[in-house]
PDB file of C-alpha atoms in Angstrom:
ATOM      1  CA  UNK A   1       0.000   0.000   0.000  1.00 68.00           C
ATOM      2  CA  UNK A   2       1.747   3.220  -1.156  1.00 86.00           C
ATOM      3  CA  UNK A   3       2.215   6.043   1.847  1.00 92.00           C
ATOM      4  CA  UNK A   4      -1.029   8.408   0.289  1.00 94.00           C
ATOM      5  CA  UNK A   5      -3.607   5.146   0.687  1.00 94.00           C
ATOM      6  CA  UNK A   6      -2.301   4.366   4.661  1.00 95.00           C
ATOM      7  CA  UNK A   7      -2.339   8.462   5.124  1.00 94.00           C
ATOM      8  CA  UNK A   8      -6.061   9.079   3.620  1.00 96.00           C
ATOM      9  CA  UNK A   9      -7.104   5.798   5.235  1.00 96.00           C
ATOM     10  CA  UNK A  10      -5.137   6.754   8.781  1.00 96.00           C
ATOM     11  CA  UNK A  11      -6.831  10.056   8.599  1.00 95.00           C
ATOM     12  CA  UNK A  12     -10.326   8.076   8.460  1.00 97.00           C
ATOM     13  CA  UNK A  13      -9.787   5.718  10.959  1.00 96.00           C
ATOM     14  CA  UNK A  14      -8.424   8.796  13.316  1.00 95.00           C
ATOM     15  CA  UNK A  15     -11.527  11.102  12.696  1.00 95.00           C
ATOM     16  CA  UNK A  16     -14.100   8.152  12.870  1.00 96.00           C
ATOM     17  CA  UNK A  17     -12.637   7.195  16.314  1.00 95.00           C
ATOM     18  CA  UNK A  18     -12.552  10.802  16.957  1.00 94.00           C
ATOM     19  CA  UNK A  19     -16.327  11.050  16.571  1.00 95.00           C
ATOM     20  CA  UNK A  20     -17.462   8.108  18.359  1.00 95.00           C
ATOM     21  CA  UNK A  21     -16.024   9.438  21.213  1.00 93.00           C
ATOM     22  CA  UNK A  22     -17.509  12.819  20.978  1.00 93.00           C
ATOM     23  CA  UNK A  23     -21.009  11.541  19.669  1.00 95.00           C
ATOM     24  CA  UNK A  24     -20.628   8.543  22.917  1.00 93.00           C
ATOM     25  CA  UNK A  25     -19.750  12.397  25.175  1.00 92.00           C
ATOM     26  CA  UNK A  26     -22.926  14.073  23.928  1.00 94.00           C
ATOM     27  CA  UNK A  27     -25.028  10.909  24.112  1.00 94.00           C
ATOM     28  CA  UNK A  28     -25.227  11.248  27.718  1.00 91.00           C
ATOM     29  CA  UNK A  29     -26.162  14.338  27.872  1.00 89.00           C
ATOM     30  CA  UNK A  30     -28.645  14.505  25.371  1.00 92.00           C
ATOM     31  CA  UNK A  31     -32.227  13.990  26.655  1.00 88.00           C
ATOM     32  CA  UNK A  32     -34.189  14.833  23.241  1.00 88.00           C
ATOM     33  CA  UNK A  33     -35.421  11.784  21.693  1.00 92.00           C
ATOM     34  CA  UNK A  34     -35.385  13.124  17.435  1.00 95.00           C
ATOM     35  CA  UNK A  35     -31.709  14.495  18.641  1.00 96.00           C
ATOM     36  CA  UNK A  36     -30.774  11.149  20.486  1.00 96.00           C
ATOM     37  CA  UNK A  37     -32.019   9.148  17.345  1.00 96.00           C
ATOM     38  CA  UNK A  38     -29.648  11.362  14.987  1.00 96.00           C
ATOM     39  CA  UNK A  39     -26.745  11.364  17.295  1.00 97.00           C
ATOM     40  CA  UNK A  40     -27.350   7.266  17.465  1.00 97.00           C
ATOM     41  CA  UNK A  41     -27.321   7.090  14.105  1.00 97.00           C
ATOM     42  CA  UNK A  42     -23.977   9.468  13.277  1.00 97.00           C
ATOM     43  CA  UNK A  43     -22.503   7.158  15.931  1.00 98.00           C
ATOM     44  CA  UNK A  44     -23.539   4.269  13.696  1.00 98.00           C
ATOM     45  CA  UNK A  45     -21.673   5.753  10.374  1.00 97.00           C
ATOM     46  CA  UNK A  46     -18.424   6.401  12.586  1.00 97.00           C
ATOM     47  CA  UNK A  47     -18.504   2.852  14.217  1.00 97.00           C
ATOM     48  CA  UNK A  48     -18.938   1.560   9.936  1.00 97.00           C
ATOM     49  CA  UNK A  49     -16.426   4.207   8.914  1.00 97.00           C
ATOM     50  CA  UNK A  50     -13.660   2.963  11.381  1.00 97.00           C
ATOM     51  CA  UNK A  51     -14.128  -0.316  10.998  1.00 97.00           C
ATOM     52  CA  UNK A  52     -14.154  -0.606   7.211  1.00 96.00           C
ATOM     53  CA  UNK A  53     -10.434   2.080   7.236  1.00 96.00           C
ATOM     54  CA  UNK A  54      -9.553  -0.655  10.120  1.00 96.00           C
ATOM     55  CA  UNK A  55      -9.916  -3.661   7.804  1.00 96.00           C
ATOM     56  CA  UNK A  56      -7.760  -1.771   4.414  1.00 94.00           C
ATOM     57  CA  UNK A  57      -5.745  -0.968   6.721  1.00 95.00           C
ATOM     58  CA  UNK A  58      -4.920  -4.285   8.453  1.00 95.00           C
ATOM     59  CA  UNK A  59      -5.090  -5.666   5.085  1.00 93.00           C
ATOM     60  CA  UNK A  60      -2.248  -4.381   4.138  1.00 86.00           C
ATOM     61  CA  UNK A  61       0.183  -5.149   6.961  1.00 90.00           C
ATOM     62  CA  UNK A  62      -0.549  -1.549   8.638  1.00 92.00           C
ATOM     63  CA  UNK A  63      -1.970  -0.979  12.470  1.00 93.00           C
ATOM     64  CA  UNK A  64      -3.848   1.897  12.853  1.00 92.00           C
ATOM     65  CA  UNK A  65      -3.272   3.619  15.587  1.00 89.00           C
ATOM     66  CA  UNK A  66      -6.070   4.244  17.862  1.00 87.00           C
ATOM     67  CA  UNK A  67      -6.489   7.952  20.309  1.00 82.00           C
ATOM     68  CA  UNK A  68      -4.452   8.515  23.005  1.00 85.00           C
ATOM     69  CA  UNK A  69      -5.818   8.460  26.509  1.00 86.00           C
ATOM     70  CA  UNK A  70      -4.264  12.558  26.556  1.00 86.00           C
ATOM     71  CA  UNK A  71      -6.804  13.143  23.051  1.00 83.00           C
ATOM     72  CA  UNK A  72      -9.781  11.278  25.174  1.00 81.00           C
ATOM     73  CA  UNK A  73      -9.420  13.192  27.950  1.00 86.00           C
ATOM     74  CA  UNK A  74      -8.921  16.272  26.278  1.00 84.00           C
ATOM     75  CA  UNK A  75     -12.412  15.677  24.636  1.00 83.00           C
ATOM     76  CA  UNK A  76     -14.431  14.568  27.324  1.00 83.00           C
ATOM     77  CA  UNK A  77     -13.195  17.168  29.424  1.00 84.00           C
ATOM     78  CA  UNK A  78     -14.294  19.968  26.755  1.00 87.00           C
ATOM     79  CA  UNK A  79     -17.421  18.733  26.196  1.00 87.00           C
ATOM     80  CA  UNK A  80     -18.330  18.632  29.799  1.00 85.00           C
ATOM     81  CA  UNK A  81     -17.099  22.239  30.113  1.00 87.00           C
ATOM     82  CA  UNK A  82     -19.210  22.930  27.207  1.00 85.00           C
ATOM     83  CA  UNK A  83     -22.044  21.176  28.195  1.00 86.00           C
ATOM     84  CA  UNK A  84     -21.514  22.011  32.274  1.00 88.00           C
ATOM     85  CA  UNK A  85     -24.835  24.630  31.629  1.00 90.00           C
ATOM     86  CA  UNK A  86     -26.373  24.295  28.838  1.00 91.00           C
ATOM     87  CA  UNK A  87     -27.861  21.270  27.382  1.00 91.00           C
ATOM     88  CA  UNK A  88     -30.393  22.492  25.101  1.00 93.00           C
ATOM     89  CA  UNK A  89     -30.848  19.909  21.614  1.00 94.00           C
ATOM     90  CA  UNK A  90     -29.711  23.813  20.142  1.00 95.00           C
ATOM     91  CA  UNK A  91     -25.904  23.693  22.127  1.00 94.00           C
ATOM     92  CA  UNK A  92     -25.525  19.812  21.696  1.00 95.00           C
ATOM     93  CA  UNK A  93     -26.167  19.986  17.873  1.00 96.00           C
ATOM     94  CA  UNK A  94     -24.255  22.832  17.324  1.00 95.00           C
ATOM     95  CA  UNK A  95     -21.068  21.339  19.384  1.00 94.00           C
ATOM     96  CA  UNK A  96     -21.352  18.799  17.196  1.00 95.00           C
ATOM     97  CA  UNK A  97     -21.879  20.573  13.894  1.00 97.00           C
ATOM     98  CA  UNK A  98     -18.849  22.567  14.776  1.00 95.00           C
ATOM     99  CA  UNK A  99     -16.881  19.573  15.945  1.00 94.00           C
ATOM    100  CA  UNK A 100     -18.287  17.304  12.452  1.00 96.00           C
ATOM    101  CA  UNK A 101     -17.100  20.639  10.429  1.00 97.00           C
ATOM    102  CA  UNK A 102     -13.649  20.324  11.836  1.00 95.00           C
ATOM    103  CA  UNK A 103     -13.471  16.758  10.519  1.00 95.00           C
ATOM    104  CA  UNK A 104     -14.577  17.965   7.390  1.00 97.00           C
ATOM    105  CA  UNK A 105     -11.449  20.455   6.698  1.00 97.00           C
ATOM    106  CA  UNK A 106      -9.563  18.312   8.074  1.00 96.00           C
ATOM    107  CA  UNK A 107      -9.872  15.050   5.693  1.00 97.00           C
ATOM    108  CA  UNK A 108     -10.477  17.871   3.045  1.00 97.00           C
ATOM    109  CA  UNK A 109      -6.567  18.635   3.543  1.00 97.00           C
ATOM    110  CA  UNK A 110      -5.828  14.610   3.730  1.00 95.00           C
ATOM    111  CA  UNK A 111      -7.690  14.594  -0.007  1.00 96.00           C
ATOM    112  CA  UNK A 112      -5.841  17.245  -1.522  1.00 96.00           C
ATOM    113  CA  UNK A 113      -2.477  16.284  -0.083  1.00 96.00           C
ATOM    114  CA  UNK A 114      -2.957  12.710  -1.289  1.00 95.00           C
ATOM    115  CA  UNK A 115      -2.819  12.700  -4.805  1.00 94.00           C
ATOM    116  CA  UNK A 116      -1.475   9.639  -5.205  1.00 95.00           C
ATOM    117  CA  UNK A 117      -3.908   7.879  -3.149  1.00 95.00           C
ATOM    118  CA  UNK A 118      -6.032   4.846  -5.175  1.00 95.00           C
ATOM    119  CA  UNK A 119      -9.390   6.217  -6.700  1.00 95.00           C
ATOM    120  CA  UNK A 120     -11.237   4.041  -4.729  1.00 95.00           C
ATOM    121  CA  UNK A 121      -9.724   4.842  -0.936  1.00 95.00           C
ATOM    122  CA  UNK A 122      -9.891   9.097  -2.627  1.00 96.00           C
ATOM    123  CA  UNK A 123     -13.657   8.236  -3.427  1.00 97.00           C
ATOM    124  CA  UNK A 124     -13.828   6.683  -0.183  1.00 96.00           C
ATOM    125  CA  UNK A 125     -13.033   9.550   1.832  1.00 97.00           C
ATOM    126  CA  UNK A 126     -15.347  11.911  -0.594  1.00 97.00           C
ATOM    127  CA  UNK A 127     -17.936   9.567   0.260  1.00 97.00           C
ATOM    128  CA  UNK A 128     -17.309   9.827   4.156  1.00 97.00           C
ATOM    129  CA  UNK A 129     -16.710  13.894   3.800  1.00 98.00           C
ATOM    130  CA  UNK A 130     -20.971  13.531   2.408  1.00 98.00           C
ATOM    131  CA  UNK A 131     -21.899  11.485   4.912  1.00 97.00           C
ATOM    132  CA  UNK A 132     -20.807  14.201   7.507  1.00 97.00           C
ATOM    133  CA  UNK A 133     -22.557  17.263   5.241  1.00 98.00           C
ATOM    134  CA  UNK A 134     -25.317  15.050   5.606  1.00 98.00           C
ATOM    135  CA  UNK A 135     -25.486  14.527   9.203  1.00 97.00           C
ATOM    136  CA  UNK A 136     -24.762  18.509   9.810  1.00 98.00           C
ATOM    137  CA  UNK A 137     -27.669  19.508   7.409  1.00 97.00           C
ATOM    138  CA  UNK A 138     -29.535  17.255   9.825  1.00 97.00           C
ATOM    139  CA  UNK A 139     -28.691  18.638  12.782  1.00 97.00           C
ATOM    140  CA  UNK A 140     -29.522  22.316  11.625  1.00 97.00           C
ATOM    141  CA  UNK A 141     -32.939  21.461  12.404  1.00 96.00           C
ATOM    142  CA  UNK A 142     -32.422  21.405  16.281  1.00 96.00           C
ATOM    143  CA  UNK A 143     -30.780  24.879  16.480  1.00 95.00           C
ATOM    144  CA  UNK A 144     -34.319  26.636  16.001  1.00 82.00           C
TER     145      UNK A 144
END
C-alpha cells in the first residue's frame, strides 16, 4: 500500500474514532429523543467508517493507531465544560456541527495532499466527507 492510501485511510480511521467518542460524550447528555435518534445514528456511520479504514488498513500489513488516553481526555473534558450549563438539543447539535465541520477540513486537507492515493480509498473519503454534510444539514434542524 503506497504512503497516500495508509495516510487518507489513517486520517479516516483517526476522525471516525474521533467522533465516536464525541457523539458517545454528547449521548449522555442529550435527553431529546429526534436528537438522540440522529446522534445514534452518526454514531452508527463512525462505528462503519472505522471499521471498514480498520480492515484496508490491516489488510495491508498496517496498524492503525487508535487515540491517546491525553486526546480522550482532552475531549471529554471539553465537552463537559461545554455542556456544564447548557444542554439544550440547540448547544448539543451545534457542538457537534462545529466539531463534524472540523473533521470535514480536516480530511479535506488529507484529499488534496494525497494525490497519489487509489481512486477508490480518494472516493472513499469523498464519500465519508458527504456522509458528515449530511449529518450537519440534519442537525440544523435542532438549532431553532
Amino acid at each position: 500500500m503506497n504512503n497516500d492510501n495508509t495516510e487518507l485511510l489513517s486520517g479516516i480511521y483517526k476522525l471516525s474514532q474521533t467522533g465516536m467518542e464525541a457523539t458517545k460524550a454528547v449521548l449522555q447528555k442529550t435527553e431529546q429523543t429526534a436528537l438522540r435518534s440522529e446522534l445514534e445514528e452518526q454514531y452508527n456511520d463512525y462505528s462503519d467508517a472505522s471499521a471498514k479504514a480498520e480492515q484496508e488498513l490491516v489488510s495491508n500489513g498496517v496498524m492503525p493507531k487508535d487515540l491517546d488516553m491525553l486526546t480522550k481526555a482532552m475531549m471529554w473534558g471539553s465537552i463537559k465544560m461545554n455542556t456544564i450549563n447548557d444542554i439544550s438539543p440547540e448547544h448539543i447539535a451545534e457542538i457537534m456541527i462545529n466539531g463534524t465541520t472540523m473533521g470535514i477540513v480536516d480530511l479535506t486537507k488529507h484529499i488534496g495532499s494525497c494525490t497519489n492515493a487509489d481512486e477508490n480509498i480518494r472516493n472513499y473519503a469523498k464519500d465519508f466527507i458527504q456522509n458528515e454534510e449530511r449529518h450537519i444539514e440534519n442537525l440544523k434542524a435542532f438549532l431553532c
